Short mmCIF file of C-alpha atoms in Angstrom, two decimals:
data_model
loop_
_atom_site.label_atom_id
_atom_site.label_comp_id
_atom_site.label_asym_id
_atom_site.label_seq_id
_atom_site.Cartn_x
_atom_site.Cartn_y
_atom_site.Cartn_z
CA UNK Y 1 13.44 -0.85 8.90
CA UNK Y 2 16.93 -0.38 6.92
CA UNK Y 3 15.20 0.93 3.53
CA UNK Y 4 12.70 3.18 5.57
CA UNK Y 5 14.77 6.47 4.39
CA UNK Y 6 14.62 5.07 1.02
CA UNK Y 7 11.51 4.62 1.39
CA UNK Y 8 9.35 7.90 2.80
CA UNK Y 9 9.54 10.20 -0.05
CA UNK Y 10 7.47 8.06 -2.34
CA UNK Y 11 5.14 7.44 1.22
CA UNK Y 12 4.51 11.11 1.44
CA UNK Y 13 4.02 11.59 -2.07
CA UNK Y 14 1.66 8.51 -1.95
CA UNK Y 15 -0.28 10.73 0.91
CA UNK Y 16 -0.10 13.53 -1.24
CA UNK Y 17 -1.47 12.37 -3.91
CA UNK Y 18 -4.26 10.11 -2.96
CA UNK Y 19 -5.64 13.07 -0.98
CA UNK Y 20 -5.14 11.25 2.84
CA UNK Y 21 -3.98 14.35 4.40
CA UNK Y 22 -4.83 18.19 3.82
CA UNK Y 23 -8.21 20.28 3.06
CA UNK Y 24 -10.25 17.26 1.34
CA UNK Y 25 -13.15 14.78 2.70
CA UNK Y 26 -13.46 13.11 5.81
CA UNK Y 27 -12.18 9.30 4.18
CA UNK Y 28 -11.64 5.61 5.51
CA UNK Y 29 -8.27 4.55 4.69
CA UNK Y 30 -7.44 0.28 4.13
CA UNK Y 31 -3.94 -0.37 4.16
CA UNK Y 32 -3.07 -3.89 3.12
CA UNK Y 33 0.15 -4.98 4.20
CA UNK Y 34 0.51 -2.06 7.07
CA UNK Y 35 3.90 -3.48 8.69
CA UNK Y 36 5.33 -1.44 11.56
CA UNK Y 37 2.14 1.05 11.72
CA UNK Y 38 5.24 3.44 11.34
CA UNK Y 39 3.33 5.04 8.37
CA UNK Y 40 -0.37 5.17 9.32
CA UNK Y 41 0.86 6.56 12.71
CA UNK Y 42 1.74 9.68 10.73
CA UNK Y 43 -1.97 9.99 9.60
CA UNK Y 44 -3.16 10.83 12.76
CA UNK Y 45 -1.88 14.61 14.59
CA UNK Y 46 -0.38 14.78 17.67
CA UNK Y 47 0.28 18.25 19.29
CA UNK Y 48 0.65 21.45 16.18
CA UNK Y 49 0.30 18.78 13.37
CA UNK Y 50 -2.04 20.10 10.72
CA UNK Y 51 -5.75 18.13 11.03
CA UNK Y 52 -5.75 15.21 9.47
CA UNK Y 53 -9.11 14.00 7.36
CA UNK Y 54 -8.35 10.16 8.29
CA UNK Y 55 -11.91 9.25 9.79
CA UNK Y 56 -11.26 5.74 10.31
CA UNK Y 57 -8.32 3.49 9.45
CA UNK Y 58 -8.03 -0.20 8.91
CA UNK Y 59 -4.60 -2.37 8.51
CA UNK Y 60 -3.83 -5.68 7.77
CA UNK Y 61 -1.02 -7.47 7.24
CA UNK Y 62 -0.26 -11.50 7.07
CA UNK Y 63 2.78 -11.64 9.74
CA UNK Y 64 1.95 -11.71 13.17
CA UNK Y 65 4.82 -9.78 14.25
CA UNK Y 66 3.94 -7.13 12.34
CA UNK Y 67 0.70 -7.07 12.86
CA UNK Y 68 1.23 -6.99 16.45
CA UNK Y 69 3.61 -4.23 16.34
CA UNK Y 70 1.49 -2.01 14.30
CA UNK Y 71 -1.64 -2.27 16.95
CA UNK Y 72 0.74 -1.47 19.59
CA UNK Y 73 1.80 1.53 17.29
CA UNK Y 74 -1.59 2.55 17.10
CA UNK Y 75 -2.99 1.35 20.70
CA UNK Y 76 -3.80 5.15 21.72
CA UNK Y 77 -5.38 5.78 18.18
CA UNK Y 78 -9.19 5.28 19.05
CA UNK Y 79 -10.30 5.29 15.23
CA UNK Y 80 -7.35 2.97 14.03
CA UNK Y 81 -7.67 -0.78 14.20
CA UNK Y 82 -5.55 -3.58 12.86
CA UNK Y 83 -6.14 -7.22 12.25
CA UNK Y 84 -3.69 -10.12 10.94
CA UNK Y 85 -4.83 -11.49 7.61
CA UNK Y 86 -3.75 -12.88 4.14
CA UNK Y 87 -4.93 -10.66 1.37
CA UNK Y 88 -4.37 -13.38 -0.84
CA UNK Y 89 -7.35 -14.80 0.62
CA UNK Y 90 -10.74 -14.00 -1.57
CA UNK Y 91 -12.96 -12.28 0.59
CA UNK Y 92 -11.07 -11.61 3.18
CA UNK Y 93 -10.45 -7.77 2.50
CA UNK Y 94 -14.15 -7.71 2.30
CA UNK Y 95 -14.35 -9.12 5.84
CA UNK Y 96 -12.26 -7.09 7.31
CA UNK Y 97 -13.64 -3.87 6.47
CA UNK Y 98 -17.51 -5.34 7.00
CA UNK Y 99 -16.34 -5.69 10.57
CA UNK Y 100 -14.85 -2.08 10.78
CA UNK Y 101 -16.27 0.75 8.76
CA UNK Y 102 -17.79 -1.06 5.45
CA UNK Y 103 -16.15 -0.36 1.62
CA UNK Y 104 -13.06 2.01 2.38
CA UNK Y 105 -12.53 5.43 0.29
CA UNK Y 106 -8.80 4.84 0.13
CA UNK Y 107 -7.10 1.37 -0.52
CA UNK Y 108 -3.39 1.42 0.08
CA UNK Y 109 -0.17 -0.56 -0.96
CA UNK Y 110 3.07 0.58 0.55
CA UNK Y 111 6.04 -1.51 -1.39
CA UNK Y 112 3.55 -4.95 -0.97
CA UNK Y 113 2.37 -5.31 -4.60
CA UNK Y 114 6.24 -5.84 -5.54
CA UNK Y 115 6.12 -9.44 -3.54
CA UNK Y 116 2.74 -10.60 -5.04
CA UNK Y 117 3.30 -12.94 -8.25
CA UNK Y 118 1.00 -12.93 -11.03
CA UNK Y 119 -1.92 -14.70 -9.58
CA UNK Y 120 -1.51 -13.16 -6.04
CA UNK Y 121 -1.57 -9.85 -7.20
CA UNK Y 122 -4.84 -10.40 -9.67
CA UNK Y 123 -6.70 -11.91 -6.82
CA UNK Y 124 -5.91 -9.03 -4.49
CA UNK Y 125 -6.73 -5.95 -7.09
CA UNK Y 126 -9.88 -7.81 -7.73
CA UNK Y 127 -11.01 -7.54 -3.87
CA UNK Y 128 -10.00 -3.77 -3.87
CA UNK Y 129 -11.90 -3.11 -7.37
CA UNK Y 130 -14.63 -4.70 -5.86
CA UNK Y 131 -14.68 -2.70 -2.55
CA UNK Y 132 -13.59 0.82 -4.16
CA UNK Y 133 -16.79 0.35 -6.55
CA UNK Y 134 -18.80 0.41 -3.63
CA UNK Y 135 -17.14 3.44 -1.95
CA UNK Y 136 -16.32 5.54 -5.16
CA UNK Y 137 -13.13 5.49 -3.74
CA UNK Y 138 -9.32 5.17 -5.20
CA UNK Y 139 -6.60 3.22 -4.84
CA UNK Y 140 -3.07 4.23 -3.99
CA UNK Y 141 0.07 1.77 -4.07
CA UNK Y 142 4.20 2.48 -4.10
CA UNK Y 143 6.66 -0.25 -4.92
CA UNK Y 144 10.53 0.00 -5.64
CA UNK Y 145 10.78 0.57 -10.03
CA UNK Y 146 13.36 -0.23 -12.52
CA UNK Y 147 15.76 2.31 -14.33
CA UNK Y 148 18.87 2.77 -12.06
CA UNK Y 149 22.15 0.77 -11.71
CA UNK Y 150 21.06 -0.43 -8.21
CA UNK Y 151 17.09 -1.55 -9.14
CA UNK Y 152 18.74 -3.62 -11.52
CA UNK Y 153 21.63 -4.96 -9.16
CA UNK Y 154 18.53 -5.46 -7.13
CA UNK Y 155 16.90 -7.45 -9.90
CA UNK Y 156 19.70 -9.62 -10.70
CA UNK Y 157 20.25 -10.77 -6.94
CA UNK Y 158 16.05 -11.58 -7.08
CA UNK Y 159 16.74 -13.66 -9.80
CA UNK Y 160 18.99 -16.07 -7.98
CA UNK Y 161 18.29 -15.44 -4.33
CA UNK Y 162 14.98 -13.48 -4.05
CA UNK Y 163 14.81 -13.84 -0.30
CA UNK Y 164 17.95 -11.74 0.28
CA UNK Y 165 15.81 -8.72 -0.72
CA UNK Y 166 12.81 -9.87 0.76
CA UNK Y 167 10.91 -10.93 -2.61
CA UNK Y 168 10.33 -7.79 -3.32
CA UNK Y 169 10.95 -7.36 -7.54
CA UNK Y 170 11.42 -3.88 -9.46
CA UNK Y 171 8.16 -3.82 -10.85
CA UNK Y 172 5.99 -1.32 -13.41
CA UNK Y 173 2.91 -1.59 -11.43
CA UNK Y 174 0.95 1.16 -13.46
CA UNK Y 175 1.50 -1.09 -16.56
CA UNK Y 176 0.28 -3.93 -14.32
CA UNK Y 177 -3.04 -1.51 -13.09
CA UNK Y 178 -3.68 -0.30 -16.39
CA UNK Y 179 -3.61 -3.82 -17.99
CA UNK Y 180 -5.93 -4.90 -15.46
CA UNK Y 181 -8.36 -2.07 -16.52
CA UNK Y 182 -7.72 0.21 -13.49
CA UNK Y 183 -7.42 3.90 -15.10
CA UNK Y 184 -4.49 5.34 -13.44
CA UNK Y 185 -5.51 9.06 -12.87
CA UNK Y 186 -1.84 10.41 -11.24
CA UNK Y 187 1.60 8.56 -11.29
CA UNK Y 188 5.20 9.76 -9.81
CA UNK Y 189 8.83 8.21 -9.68
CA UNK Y 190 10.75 8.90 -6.62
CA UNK Y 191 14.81 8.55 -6.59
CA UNK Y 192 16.49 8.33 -3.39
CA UNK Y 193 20.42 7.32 -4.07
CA UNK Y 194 19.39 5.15 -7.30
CA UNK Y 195 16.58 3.33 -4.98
CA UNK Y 196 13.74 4.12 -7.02
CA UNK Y 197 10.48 3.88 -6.15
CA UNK Y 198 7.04 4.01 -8.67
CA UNK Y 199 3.63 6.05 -7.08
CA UNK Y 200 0.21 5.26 -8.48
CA UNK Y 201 -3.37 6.88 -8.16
CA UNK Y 202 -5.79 4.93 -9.46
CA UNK Y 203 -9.58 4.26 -10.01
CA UNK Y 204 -11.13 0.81 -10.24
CA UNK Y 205 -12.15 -0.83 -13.66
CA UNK Y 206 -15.90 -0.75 -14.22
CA UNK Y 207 -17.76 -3.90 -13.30
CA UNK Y 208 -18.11 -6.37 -16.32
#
């Protein structure tokens, strides 16, 4: 992954701050979109590492390849399981945990919510209101932000030729939450080189 060092300072302050590692609660952990496996690897100690409080965790992601990479990441990881599905899909978050461990306590987004378009990304915050109601739980997402020379280089090549940086868009996503009704209880901005990346805590909107 080229933008990986770009990338892990706003993944560890995304563990930080939704609480997935350290002194706190035994918690299930849903990552949608959970690529290499590189990250949720890191959840679970090997040798010194401090204990982590990851009881259970789920991925899914829509490619194949990646899907399949990530369960080979995690093949020695007895409470770690990973299935290929489309988010996108209504319901289909639902199913996936059902099979697994039920409603998760964490619900996570690693630089995926920055691909979704408007109706995409509605449909898949619904699911994850729906399922962090149940739990009482808290979602946390990261995707690259605007307000540096390069995000809006980055920006202007999306406008003309989006797959040349994957689809993924600079993108506000705790204006997006909070006009959604999700109250966004913690927020950082990471800056690695002008690649700037937006981290967001947040709880679900109460059922209407």
């Amino acid at each position: 992954d080229l933008v990986a060092p770009f990338e892990d300072v706003a993944r560890e302050s995304l563990t930080r701050l939704s609480g997935i590692k350290g002194d706190g609660p035994q918690v299930k952990v849903l990552e949608i979109g959970c690529g290499s496996g590189r990250w949720a690897k890191s959840l679970f100690p090997e040798g010194d590492a401090p204990v982590s409080n990851v009881s259970q965790y789920l991925g899914v992601d829509y490619s194949s390849t990646m899907s399949n990479e990530s369960a080979r990441c995690l093949s020695q990881i007895q409470t770690a399981r990973v299935v290929r599905g489309d988010a996108r899909r209504d319901g289909l978050l639902a199913e996936a945990c059902t099979s697994f461990f039920g409603p998760p306590d964490r619900i996570v987004a690693s630089y995926v919510l920055d691909i979704l378009d408007e109706k995409d990304l509605q449909r898949v915050m619904s699911q994850c209101a729906t399922l962090l109601r149940s739990s009482g739980g808290l979602f946390a997402a990261t995707s690259i932000f605007p307000g540096s020379p390069l995000m809006k280089l980055w920006e202007s090549i999306w406008q003309t030729a989006p797959t040349v940086v994957g689809g993924c868009r600079p993108k506000d996503i705790r204006a997006k939450l909070e006009s959604l009704g999700w109250q966004v209880i913690a927020a950082e901005v990471t800056d690695v080189l002008g690649y700037r990346s937006q981290v967001v805590l947040a709880k679900p909107p109460a059922e209407v």
